[in-house]
Tab-separated table of C-alpha atoms in Angstrom:
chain	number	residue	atom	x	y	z
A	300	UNK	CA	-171.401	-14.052	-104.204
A	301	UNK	CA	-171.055	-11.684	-107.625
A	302	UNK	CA	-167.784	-12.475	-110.034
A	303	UNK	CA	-166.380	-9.013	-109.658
A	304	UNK	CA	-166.900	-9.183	-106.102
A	305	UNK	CA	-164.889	-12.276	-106.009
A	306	UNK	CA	-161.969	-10.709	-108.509
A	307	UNK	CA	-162.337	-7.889	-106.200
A	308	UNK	CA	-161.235	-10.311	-102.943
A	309	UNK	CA	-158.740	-11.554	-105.237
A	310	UNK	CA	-156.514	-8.069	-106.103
A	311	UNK	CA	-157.401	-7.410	-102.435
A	312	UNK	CA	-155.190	-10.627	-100.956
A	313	UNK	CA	-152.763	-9.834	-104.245
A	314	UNK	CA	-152.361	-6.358	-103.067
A	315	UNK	CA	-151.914	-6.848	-99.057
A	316	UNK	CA	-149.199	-10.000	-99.794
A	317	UNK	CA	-147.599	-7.726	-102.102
A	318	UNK	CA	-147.525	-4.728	-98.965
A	319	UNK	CA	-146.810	-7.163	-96.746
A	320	UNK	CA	-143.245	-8.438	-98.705
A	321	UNK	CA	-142.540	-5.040	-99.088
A	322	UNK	CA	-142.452	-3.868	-95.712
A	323	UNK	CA	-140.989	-7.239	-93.986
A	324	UNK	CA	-138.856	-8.784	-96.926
A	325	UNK	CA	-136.974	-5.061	-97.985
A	326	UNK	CA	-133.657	-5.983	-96.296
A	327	UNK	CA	-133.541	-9.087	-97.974
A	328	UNK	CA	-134.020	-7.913	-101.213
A	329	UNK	CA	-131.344	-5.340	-100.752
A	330	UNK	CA	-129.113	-7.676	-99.891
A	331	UNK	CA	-130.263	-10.560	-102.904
A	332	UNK	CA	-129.870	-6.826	-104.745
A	333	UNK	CA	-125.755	-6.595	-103.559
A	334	UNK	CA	-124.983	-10.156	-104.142
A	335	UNK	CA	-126.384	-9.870	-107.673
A	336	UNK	CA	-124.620	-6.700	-108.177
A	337	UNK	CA	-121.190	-7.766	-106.671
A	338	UNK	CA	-121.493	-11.209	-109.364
A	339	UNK	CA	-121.916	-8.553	-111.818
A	340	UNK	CA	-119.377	-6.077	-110.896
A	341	UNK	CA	-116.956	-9.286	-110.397
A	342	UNK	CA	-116.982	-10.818	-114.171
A	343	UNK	CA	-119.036	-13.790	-112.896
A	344	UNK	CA	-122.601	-15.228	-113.897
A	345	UNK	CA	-126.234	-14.962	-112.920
A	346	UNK	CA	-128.883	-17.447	-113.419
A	347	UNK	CA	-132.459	-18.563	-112.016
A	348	UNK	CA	-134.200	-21.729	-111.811
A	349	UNK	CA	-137.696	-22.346	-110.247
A	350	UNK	CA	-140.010	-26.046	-111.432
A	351	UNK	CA	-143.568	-26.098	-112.508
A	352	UNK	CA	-145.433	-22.554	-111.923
A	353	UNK	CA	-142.338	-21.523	-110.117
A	354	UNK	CA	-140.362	-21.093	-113.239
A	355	UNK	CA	-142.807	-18.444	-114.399
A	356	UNK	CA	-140.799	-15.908	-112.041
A	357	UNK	CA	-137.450	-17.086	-113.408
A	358	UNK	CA	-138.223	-16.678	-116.519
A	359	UNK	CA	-140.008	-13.255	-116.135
A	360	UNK	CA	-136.426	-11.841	-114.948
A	361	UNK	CA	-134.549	-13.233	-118.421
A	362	UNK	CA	-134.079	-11.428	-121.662
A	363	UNK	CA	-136.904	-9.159	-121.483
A	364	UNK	CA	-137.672	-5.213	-121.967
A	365	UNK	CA	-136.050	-3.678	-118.814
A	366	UNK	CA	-134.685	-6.561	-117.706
A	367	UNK	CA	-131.057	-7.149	-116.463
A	368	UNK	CA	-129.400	-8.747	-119.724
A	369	UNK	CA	-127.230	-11.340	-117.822
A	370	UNK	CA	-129.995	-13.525	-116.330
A	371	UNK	CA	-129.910	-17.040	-117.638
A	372	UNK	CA	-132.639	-19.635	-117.082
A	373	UNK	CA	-130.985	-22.602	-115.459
A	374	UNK	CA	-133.811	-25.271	-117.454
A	375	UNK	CA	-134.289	-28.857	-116.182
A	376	UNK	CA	-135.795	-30.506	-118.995
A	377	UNK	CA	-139.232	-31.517	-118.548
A	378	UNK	CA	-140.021	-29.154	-115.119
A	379	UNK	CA	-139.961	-25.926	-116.806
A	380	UNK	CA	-143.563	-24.865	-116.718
A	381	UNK	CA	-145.800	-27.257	-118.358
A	382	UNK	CA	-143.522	-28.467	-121.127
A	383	UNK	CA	-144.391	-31.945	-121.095
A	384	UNK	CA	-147.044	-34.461	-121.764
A	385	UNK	CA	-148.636	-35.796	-119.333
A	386	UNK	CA	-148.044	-32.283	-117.230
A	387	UNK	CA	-148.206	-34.157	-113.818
A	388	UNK	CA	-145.061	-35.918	-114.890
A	389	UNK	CA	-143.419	-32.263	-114.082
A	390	UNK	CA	-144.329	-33.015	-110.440
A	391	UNK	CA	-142.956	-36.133	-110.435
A	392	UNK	CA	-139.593	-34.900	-111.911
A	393	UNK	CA	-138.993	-32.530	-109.143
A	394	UNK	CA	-139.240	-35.437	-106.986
A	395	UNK	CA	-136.269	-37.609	-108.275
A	396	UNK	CA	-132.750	-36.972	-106.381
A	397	UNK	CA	-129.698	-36.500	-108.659
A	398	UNK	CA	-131.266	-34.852	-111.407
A	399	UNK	CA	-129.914	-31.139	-110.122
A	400	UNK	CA	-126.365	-32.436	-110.077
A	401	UNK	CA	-126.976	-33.937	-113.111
A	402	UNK	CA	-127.976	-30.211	-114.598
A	403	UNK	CA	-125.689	-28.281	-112.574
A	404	UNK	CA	-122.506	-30.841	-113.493
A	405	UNK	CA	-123.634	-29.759	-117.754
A	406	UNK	CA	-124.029	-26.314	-117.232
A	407	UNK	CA	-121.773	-23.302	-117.314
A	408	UNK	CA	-122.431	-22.342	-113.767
A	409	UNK	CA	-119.383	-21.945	-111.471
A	410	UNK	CA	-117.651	-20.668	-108.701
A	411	UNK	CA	-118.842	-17.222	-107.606
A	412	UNK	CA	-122.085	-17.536	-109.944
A	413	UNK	CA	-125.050	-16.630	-108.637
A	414	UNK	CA	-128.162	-18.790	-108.797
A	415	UNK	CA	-131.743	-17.573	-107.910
A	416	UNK	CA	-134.311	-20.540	-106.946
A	417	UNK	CA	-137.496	-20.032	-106.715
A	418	UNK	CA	-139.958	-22.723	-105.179
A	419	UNK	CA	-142.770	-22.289	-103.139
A	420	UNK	CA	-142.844	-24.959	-100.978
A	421	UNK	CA	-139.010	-25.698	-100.674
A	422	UNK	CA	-139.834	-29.561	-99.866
A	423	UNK	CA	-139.196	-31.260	-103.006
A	424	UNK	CA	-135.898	-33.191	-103.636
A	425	UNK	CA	-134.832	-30.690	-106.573
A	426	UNK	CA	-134.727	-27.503	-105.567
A	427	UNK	CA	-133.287	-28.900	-102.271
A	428	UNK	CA	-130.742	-30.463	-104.240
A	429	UNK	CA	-130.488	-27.437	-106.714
A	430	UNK	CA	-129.253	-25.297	-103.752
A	431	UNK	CA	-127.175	-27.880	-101.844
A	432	UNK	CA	-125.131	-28.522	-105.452
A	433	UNK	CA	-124.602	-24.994	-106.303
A	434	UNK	CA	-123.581	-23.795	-102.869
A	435	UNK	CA	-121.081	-26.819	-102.496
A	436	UNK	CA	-119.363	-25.507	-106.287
A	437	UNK	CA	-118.827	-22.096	-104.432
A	438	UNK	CA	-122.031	-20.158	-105.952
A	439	UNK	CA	-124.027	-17.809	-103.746
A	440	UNK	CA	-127.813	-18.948	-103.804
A	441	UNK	CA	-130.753	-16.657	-103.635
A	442	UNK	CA	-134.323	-18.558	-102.673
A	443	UNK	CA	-137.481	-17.519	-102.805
A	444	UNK	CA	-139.488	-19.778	-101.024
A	445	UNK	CA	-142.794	-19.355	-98.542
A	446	UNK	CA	-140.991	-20.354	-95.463
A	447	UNK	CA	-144.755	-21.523	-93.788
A	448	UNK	CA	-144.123	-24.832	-95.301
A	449	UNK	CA	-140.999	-25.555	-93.816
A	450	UNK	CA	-143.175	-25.195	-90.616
A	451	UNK	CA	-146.248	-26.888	-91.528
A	452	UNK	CA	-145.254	-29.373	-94.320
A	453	UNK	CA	-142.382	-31.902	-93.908
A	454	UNK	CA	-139.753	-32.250	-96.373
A	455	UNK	CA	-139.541	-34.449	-99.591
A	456	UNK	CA	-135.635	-34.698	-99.225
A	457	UNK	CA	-133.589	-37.721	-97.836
A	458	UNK	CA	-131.736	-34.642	-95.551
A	459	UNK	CA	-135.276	-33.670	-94.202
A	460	UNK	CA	-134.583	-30.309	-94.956
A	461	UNK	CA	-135.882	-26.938	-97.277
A	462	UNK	CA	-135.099	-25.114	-99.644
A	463	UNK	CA	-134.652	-22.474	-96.943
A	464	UNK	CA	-131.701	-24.176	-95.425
A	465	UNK	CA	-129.367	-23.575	-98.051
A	466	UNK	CA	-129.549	-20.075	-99.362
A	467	UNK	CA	-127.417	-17.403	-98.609
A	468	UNK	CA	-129.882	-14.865	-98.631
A	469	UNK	CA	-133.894	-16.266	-97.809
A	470	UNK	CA	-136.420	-14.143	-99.393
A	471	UNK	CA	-139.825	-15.079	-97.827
A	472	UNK	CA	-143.228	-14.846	-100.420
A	473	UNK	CA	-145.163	-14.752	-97.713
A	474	UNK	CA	-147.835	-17.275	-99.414
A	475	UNK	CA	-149.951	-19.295	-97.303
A	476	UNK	CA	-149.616	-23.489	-97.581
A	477	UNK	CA	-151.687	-24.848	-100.404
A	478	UNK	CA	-151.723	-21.278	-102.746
A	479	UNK	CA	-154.877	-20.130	-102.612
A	480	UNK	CA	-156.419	-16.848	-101.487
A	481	UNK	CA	-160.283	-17.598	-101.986
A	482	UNK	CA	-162.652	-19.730	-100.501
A	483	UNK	CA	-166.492	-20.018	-100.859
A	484	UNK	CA	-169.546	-21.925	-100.424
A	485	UNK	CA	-170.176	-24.557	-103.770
A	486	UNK	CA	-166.581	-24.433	-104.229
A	487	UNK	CA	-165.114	-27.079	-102.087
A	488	UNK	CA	-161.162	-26.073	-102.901
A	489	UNK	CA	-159.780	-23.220	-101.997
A	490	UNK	CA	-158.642	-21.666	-105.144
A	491	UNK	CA	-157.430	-17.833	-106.708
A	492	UNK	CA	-153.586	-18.367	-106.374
A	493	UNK	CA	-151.227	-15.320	-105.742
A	494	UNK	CA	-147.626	-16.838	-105.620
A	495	UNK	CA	-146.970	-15.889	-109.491
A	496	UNK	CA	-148.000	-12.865	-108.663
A	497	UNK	CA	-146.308	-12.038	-105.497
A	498	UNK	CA	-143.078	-14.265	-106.460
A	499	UNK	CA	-142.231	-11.980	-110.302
A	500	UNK	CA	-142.874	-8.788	-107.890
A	501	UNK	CA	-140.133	-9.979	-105.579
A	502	UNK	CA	-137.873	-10.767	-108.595
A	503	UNK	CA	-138.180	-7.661	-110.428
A	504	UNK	CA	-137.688	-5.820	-107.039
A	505	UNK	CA	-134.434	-7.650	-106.528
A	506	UNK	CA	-133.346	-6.431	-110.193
A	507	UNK	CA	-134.274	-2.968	-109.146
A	508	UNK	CA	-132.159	-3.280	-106.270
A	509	UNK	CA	-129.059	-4.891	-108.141
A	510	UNK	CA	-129.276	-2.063	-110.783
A	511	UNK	CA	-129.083	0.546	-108.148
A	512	UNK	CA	-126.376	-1.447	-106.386
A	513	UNK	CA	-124.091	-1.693	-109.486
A	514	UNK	CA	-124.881	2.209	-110.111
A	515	UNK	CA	-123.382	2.936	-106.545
A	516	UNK	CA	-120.472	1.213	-107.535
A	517	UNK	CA	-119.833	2.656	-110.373
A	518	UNK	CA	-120.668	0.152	-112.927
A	519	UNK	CA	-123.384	0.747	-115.546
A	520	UNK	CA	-126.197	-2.263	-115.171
A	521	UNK	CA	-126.037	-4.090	-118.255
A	522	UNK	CA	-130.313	-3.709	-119.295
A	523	UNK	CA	-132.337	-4.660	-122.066
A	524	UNK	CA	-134.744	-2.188	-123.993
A	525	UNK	CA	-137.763	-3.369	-125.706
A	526	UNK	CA	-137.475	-4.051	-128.994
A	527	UNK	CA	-140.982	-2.623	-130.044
A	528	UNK	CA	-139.791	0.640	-129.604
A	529	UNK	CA	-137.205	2.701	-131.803
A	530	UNK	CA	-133.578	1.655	-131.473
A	531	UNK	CA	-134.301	-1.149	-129.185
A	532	UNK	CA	-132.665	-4.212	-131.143
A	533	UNK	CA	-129.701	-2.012	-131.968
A	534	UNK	CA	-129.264	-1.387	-127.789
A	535	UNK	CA	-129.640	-5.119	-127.437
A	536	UNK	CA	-127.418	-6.180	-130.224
A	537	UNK	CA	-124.432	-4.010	-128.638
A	538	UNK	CA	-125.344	-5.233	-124.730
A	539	UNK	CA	-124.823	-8.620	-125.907
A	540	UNK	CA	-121.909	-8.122	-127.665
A	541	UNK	CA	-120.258	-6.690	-125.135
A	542	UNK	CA	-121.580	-9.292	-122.393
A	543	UNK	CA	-121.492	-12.137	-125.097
A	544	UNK	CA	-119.520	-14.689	-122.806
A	545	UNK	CA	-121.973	-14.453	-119.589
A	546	UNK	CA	-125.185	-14.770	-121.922
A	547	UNK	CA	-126.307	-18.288	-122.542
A	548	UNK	CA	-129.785	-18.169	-123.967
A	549	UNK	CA	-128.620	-17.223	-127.222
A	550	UNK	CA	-126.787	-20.034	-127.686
């Protein structure tokens, strides 16, 4: 089989996950859009969290060009990405029970915040943890999860359960177990994963939504212009001024 037929199969899978969260996940999304927006509207914080590749979506939503200014990256030191040496030990991290507390308890987070969490499987003890912590400290929690593994995977946490089972609002990714779209003959993994792909769609869709949510209530979204073009760091500098006490990566 040719490369660019193979890319081709790839967009292809991309593209029909992509149509297939759009059609089945929209009421979802407008309501992870509200609960954003009412946080907002309210005086109260947002932030998102995901581990390994799934904090590539979280961070995609904070302090970027067209982005909505008060998203903070919740960071768990050493699962963010591939931050650490060896990179497996990020794995192992999002294994051990306490450690969300632990960054939840140090953080400004709080009653009526909102957190977004973002994990794929939903098994592992963290982002279990993550959502059990913050909901019992009175936040509303977003996840975006692929609920297939809470069907065909069992869970990593004591409680037995997912990520799934302690959101307010479930937004599904739609991603099949084991994250990969491909599979040919002389490669004996499956391979060509779409989560990041499908998973920062989903997120920037939610923003969309919250924007136009806090429009219909009459309060201007608070968004970031790119500083590459002309009066961009000037729009930026006078956002965060004004939103200076619910913006925590610039401190």
């Amino acid at each position: 089989m040719s490369e660019s037929k193979l890319a081709g199969q790839f967009f292809d899978a991309a593209i029909g996950l992509l149509e297939r969260v759009r059609d089945e996940e929209s009421s979802g999304i407008a309501e992870a859009g509200s609960v954003i927006a009412e946080a907002v509207a309210a005086g109260n914080r947002l932030f998102a969290f995901g581990a390994g590749h799934s904090s590539l979506p979280a961070m995609d939503v904070v302090y970027r060009a067209g982005g909505l200014a008060l998203m903070n990256f919740l960071a768990v030191p050493g699962t963010a990405g591939i931050d650490v040496m060896p990179a497996t030990l990020g794995s192992a991290l999002e294994r051990v029970d306490g450690l969300a507390a632990a960054v939840l308890d140090s953080s400004p987070a709080a009653d009526g915040d909102v957190l977004v969490i973002i994990s794929l499987s939903g098994r592992n003890a963290l982002p279990v943890e993550m959502a059990m912590n913050a909901r019992a400290i009175g936040m509303k929690v977003i996840g975006v999860t692929s609920v297939a593994y809470a069907t065909e995977t069992r869970s990593r946490h004591a409680s037995g359960s997912f990520l799934k089972d302690h959101c307010d609002v479930v937004l599904d990714s739609k991603i099949a177990v084991g994250d990969a779209e491909l599979s040919v003959a002389g490669i004996d993994a499956p391979f060509a994963p779409a989560s990041t792909v499908v998973t920062s769609a989903i997120m920037q869709a939610v923003m969309a939504a919250a924007a136009g949510d806090l429009v219909a209530r009459g309060v201007e979204p608070p968004m970031l212009r790119s500083g590459n073009v002309d009066g961009g760091h000037e729009w930026n500098g006078r956002v965060m001024q004004e939103y200076g006490d619910r913006i925590f990566f610039r401190h």
